[in-house]
Structure formats: C-alpha cells, structure tokens
CSV table of C-alpha atoms in Angstrom, one decimal:
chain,number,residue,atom,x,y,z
A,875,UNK,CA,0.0,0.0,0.0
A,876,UNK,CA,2.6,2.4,0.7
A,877,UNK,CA,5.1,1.8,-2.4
A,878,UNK,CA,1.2,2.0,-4.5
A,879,UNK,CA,0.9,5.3,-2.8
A,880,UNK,CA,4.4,6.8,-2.8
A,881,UNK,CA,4.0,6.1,-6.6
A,882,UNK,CA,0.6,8.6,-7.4
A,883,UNK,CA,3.3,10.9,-5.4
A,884,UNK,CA,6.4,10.3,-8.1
A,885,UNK,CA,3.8,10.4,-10.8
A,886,UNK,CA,2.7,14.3,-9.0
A,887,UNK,CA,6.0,15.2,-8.6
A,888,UNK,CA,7.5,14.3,-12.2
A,889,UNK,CA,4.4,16.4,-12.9
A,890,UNK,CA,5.7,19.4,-11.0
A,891,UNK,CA,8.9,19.4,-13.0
A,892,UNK,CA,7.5,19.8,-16.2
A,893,UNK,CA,7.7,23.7,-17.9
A,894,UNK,CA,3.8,23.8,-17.6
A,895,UNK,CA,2.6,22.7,-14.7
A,896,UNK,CA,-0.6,21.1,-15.5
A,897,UNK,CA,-2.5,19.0,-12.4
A,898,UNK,CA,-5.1,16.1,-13.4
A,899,UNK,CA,-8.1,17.4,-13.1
A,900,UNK,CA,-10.6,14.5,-15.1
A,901,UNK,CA,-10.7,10.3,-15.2
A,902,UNK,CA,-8.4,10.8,-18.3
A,903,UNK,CA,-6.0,13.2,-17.1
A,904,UNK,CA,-5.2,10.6,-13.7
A,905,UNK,CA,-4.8,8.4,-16.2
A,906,UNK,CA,-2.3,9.8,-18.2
A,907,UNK,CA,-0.5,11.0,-15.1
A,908,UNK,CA,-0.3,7.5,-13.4
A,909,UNK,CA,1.2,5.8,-16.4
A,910,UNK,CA,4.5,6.3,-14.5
A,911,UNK,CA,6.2,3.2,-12.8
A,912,UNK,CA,9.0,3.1,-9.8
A,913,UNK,CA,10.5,-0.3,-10.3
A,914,UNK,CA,10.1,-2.3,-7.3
A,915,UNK,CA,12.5,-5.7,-7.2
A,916,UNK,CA,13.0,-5.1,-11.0
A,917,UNK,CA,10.2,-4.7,-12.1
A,918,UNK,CA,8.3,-1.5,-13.3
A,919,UNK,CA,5.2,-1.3,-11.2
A,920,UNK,CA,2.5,1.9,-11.4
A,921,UNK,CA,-0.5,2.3,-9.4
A,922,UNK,CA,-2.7,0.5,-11.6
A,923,UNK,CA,-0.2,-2.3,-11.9
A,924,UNK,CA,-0.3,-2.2,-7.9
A,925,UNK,CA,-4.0,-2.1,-7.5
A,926,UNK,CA,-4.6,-4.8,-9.8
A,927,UNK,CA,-1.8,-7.2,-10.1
A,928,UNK,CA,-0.3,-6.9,-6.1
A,929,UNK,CA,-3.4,-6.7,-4.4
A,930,UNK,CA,-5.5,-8.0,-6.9
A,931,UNK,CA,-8.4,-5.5,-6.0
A,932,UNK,CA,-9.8,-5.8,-9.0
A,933,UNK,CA,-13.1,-3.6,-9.8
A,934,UNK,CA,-12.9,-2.2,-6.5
A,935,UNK,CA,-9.9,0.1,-7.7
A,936,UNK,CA,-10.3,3.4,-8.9
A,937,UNK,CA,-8.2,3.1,-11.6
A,938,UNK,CA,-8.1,0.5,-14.9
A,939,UNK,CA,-6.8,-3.1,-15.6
A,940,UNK,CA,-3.4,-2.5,-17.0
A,941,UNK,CA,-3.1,-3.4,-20.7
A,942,UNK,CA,-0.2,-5.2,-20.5
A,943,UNK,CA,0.3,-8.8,-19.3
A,944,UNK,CA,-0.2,-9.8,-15.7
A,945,UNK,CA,2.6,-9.5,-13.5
A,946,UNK,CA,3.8,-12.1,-11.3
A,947,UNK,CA,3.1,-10.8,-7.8
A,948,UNK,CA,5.8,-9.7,-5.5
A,949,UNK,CA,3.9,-10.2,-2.5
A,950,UNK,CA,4.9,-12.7,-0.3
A,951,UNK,CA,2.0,-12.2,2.3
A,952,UNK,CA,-1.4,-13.7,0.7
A,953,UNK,CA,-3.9,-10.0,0.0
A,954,UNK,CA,-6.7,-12.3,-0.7
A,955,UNK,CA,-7.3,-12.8,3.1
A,956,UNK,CA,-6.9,-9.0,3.5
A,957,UNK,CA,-10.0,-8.4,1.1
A,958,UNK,CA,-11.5,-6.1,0.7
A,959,UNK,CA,-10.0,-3.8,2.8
A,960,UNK,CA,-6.6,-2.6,1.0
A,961,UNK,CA,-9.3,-0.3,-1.2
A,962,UNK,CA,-9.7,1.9,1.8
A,963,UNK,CA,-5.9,2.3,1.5
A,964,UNK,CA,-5.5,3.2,-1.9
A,965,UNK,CA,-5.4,6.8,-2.0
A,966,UNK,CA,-5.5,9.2,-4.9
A,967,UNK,CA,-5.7,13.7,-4.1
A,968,UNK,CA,-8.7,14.4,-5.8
A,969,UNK,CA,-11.6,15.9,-4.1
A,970,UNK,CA,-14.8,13.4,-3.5
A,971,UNK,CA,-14.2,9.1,-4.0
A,972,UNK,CA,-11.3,8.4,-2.2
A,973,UNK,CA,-9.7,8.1,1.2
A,974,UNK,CA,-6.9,9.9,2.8
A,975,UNK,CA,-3.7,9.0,2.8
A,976,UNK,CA,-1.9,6.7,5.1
A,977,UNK,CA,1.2,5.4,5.8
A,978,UNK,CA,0.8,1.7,7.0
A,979,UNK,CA,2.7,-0.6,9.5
A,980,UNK,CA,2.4,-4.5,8.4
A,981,UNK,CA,2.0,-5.2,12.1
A,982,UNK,CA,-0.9,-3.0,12.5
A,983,UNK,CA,-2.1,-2.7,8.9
A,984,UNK,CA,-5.7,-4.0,9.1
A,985,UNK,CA,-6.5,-1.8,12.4
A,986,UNK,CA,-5.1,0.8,10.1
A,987,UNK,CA,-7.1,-0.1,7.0
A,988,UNK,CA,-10.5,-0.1,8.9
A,989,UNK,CA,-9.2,3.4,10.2
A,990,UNK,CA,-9.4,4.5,7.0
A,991,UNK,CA,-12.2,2.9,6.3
A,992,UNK,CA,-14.0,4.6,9.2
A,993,UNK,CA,-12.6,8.1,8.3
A,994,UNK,CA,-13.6,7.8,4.8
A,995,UNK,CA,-17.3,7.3,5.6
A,996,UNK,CA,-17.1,9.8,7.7
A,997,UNK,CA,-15.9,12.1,4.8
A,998,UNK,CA,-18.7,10.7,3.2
A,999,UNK,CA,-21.5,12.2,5.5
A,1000,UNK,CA,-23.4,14.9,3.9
A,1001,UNK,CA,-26.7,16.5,5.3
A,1002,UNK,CA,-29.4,15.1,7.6
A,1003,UNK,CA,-32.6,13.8,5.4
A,1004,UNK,CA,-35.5,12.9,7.6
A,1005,UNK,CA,-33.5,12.6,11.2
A,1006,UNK,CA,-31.2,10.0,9.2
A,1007,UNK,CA,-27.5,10.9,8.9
A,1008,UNK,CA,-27.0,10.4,4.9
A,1009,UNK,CA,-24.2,9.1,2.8
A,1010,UNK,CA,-22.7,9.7,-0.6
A,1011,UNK,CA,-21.3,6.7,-1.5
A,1012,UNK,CA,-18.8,7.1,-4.1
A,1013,UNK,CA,-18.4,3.7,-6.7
A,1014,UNK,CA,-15.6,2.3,-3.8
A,1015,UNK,CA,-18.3,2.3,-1.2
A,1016,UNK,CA,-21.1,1.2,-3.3
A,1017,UNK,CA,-19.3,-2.1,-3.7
A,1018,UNK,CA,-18.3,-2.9,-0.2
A,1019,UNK,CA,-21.0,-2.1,1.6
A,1020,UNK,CA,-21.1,-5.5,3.3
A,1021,UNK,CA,-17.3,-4.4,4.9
A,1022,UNK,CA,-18.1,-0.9,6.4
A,1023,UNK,CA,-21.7,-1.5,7.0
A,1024,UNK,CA,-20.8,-3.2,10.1
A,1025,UNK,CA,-18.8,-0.1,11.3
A,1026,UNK,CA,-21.4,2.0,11.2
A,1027,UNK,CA,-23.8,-0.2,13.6
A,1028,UNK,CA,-20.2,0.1,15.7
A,1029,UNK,CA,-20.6,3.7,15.7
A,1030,UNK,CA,-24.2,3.4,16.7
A,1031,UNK,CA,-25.8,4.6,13.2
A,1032,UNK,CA,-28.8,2.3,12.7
A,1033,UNK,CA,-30.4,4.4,10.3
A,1034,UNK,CA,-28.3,6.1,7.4
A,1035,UNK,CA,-30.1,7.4,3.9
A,1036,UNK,CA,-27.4,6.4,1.4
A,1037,UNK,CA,-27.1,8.0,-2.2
A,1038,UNK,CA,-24.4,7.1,-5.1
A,1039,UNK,CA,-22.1,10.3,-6.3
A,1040,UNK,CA,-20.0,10.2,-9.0
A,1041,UNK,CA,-16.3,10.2,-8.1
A,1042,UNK,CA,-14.9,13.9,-8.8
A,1043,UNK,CA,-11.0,13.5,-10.1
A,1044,UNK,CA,-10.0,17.5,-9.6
A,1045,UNK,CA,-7.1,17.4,-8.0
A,1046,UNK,CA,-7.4,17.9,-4.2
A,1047,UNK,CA,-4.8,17.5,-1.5
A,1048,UNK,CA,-5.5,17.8,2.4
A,1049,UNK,CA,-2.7,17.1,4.7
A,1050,UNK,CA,-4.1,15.8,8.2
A,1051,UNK,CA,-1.4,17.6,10.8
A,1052,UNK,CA,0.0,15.1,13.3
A,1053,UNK,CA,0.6,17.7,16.8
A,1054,UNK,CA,3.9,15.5,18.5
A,1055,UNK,CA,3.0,16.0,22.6
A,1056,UNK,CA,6.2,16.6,24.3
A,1057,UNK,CA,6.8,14.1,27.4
A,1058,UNK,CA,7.5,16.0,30.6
C-alpha cells in the first residue's frame, strides 16, 4: 500500500517538474499522469499495476486493468485474506471518492485499513434527510458495503439514507497535521 501510494506521489512530482505545470483534473487526465512506474524488485510497477496485479483488488480500484500482461506478484503475504479492505488504503488527491492518505505498519495494517475505512465514511456524511444521517457513496463504497456497513452499527448509526455520487478527479490534496505531545 505504501510503495502504490508513494508512486501517485512520483507520478505528482515528475508532474511538478515539467515547464507547464498542469494537475489532473478529469478520469483521463489521472490516467495519463499515473502511467509512471518506480521499479520495485525489478520490475516496473504503477498504481494500476499495484491495485490490480499486487493486491489483486480488481473492480474495487479506482483506476483501470493495466493493458499489459499480468505481473507475477511480488507479495509474499497472501492480499486475498486481507479483502476487501486494502481499497480503503488506496489513495489518490482528488476531491470526492477516495480516502486519505496513510502510511501503514504491516503489524498494525488492518486496524489501520479499517481506520481509514472509518474516516472515509465519515468524509462521506453529507446533510441530515428525515432525522437519518445520509451518505454519498462514491463507486468504492457502493461495492463494499457489506465491509463498512458493520462499522457503522459500531458507531451506533442504525439508520443512514445512502445515495451514489460520482467520483470527482479534480485534484485535491488535504494534509491531516499530526501535533507530537512533548513528554515531561
């Protein structure tokens, strides 16, 4: 998750050295921008690559099947039994449809993954209808809703209105500030 993540920031930052700067902004644009690789054990791996070929996600990613042949995975730790929860760690900065960014331990990394989980509904709550708290569910949601539904009863919301938003790609980045609390 973290090597998938650092490489939507390589793919930003060769952006930023370009003569004119020009942020993704649409589906196509992300697209065109994460088409860079960082090669991990030799291989050349981008997010898609990542998404689809590591973690095997599948339809639950964001972003599309690679065209090119199948990689062999380079995961010695079985993702199946992890499923579907590496979705809520696959982060991309746009502004509605995915979760924040995170930087995960492997000892801790499904306490962190349903974390994120949790956040990202949360940054899915939009007005009160009828007394209910309501959701937009972007397409990530809409597909695991048999995952995160359970944290919501854990949270003590019965009753939520639900309703399917389109995922917006303009580029967004918010940077959650971490205060350190000196020991005394």
């Amino acid at each position: 998750l973290n090597i998938r993540n650092l490489s939507v920031i390589v793919a930003l930052l060769q952006l930023y050295i370009q003569p004119r700067l020009q942020l993704p902004n649409s589906y196509e644009e992300w697209i065109a921008c994460l088409g860079t690789s960082l090669f991990v054990r030799g291989r050349a791996l981008g997010p898609a690559d990542i998404d689809h070929d590591v973690l095997g996600v599948g339809q639950l990613s964001l972003l599309p099947q690679p065209s090119r042949l199948s990689l062999v995975t380079l995961v010695e730790m079985p993702t199946k039994s992890l499923m579907p929860w590496p979705i809520f760690g696959l982060w991309l900065p746009i502004a509605f449809g995915s979760p924040k960014l995170h930087i995960f331990k492997a000892e801790t990394v499904v306490a962190q993954l349903r974390s994120s989980a949790e956040d990202f509904l949360e940054s899915c709550r939009s007005e009160e209808t009828h007394g209910y708290p309501e959701l937009e569910l972007p397409p990530t949601l809409r597909s695991t809703a048999a995952t995160w539904q359970p944290l919501l009863k854990s949270r003590g919301s019965f009753s939520v209105a639900f309703q399917t938003r389109a995922v917006d790609w303009t580029f967004k980045v918010e940077v959650d500030m971490i205060q350190r609390v000196k020991k005394k």
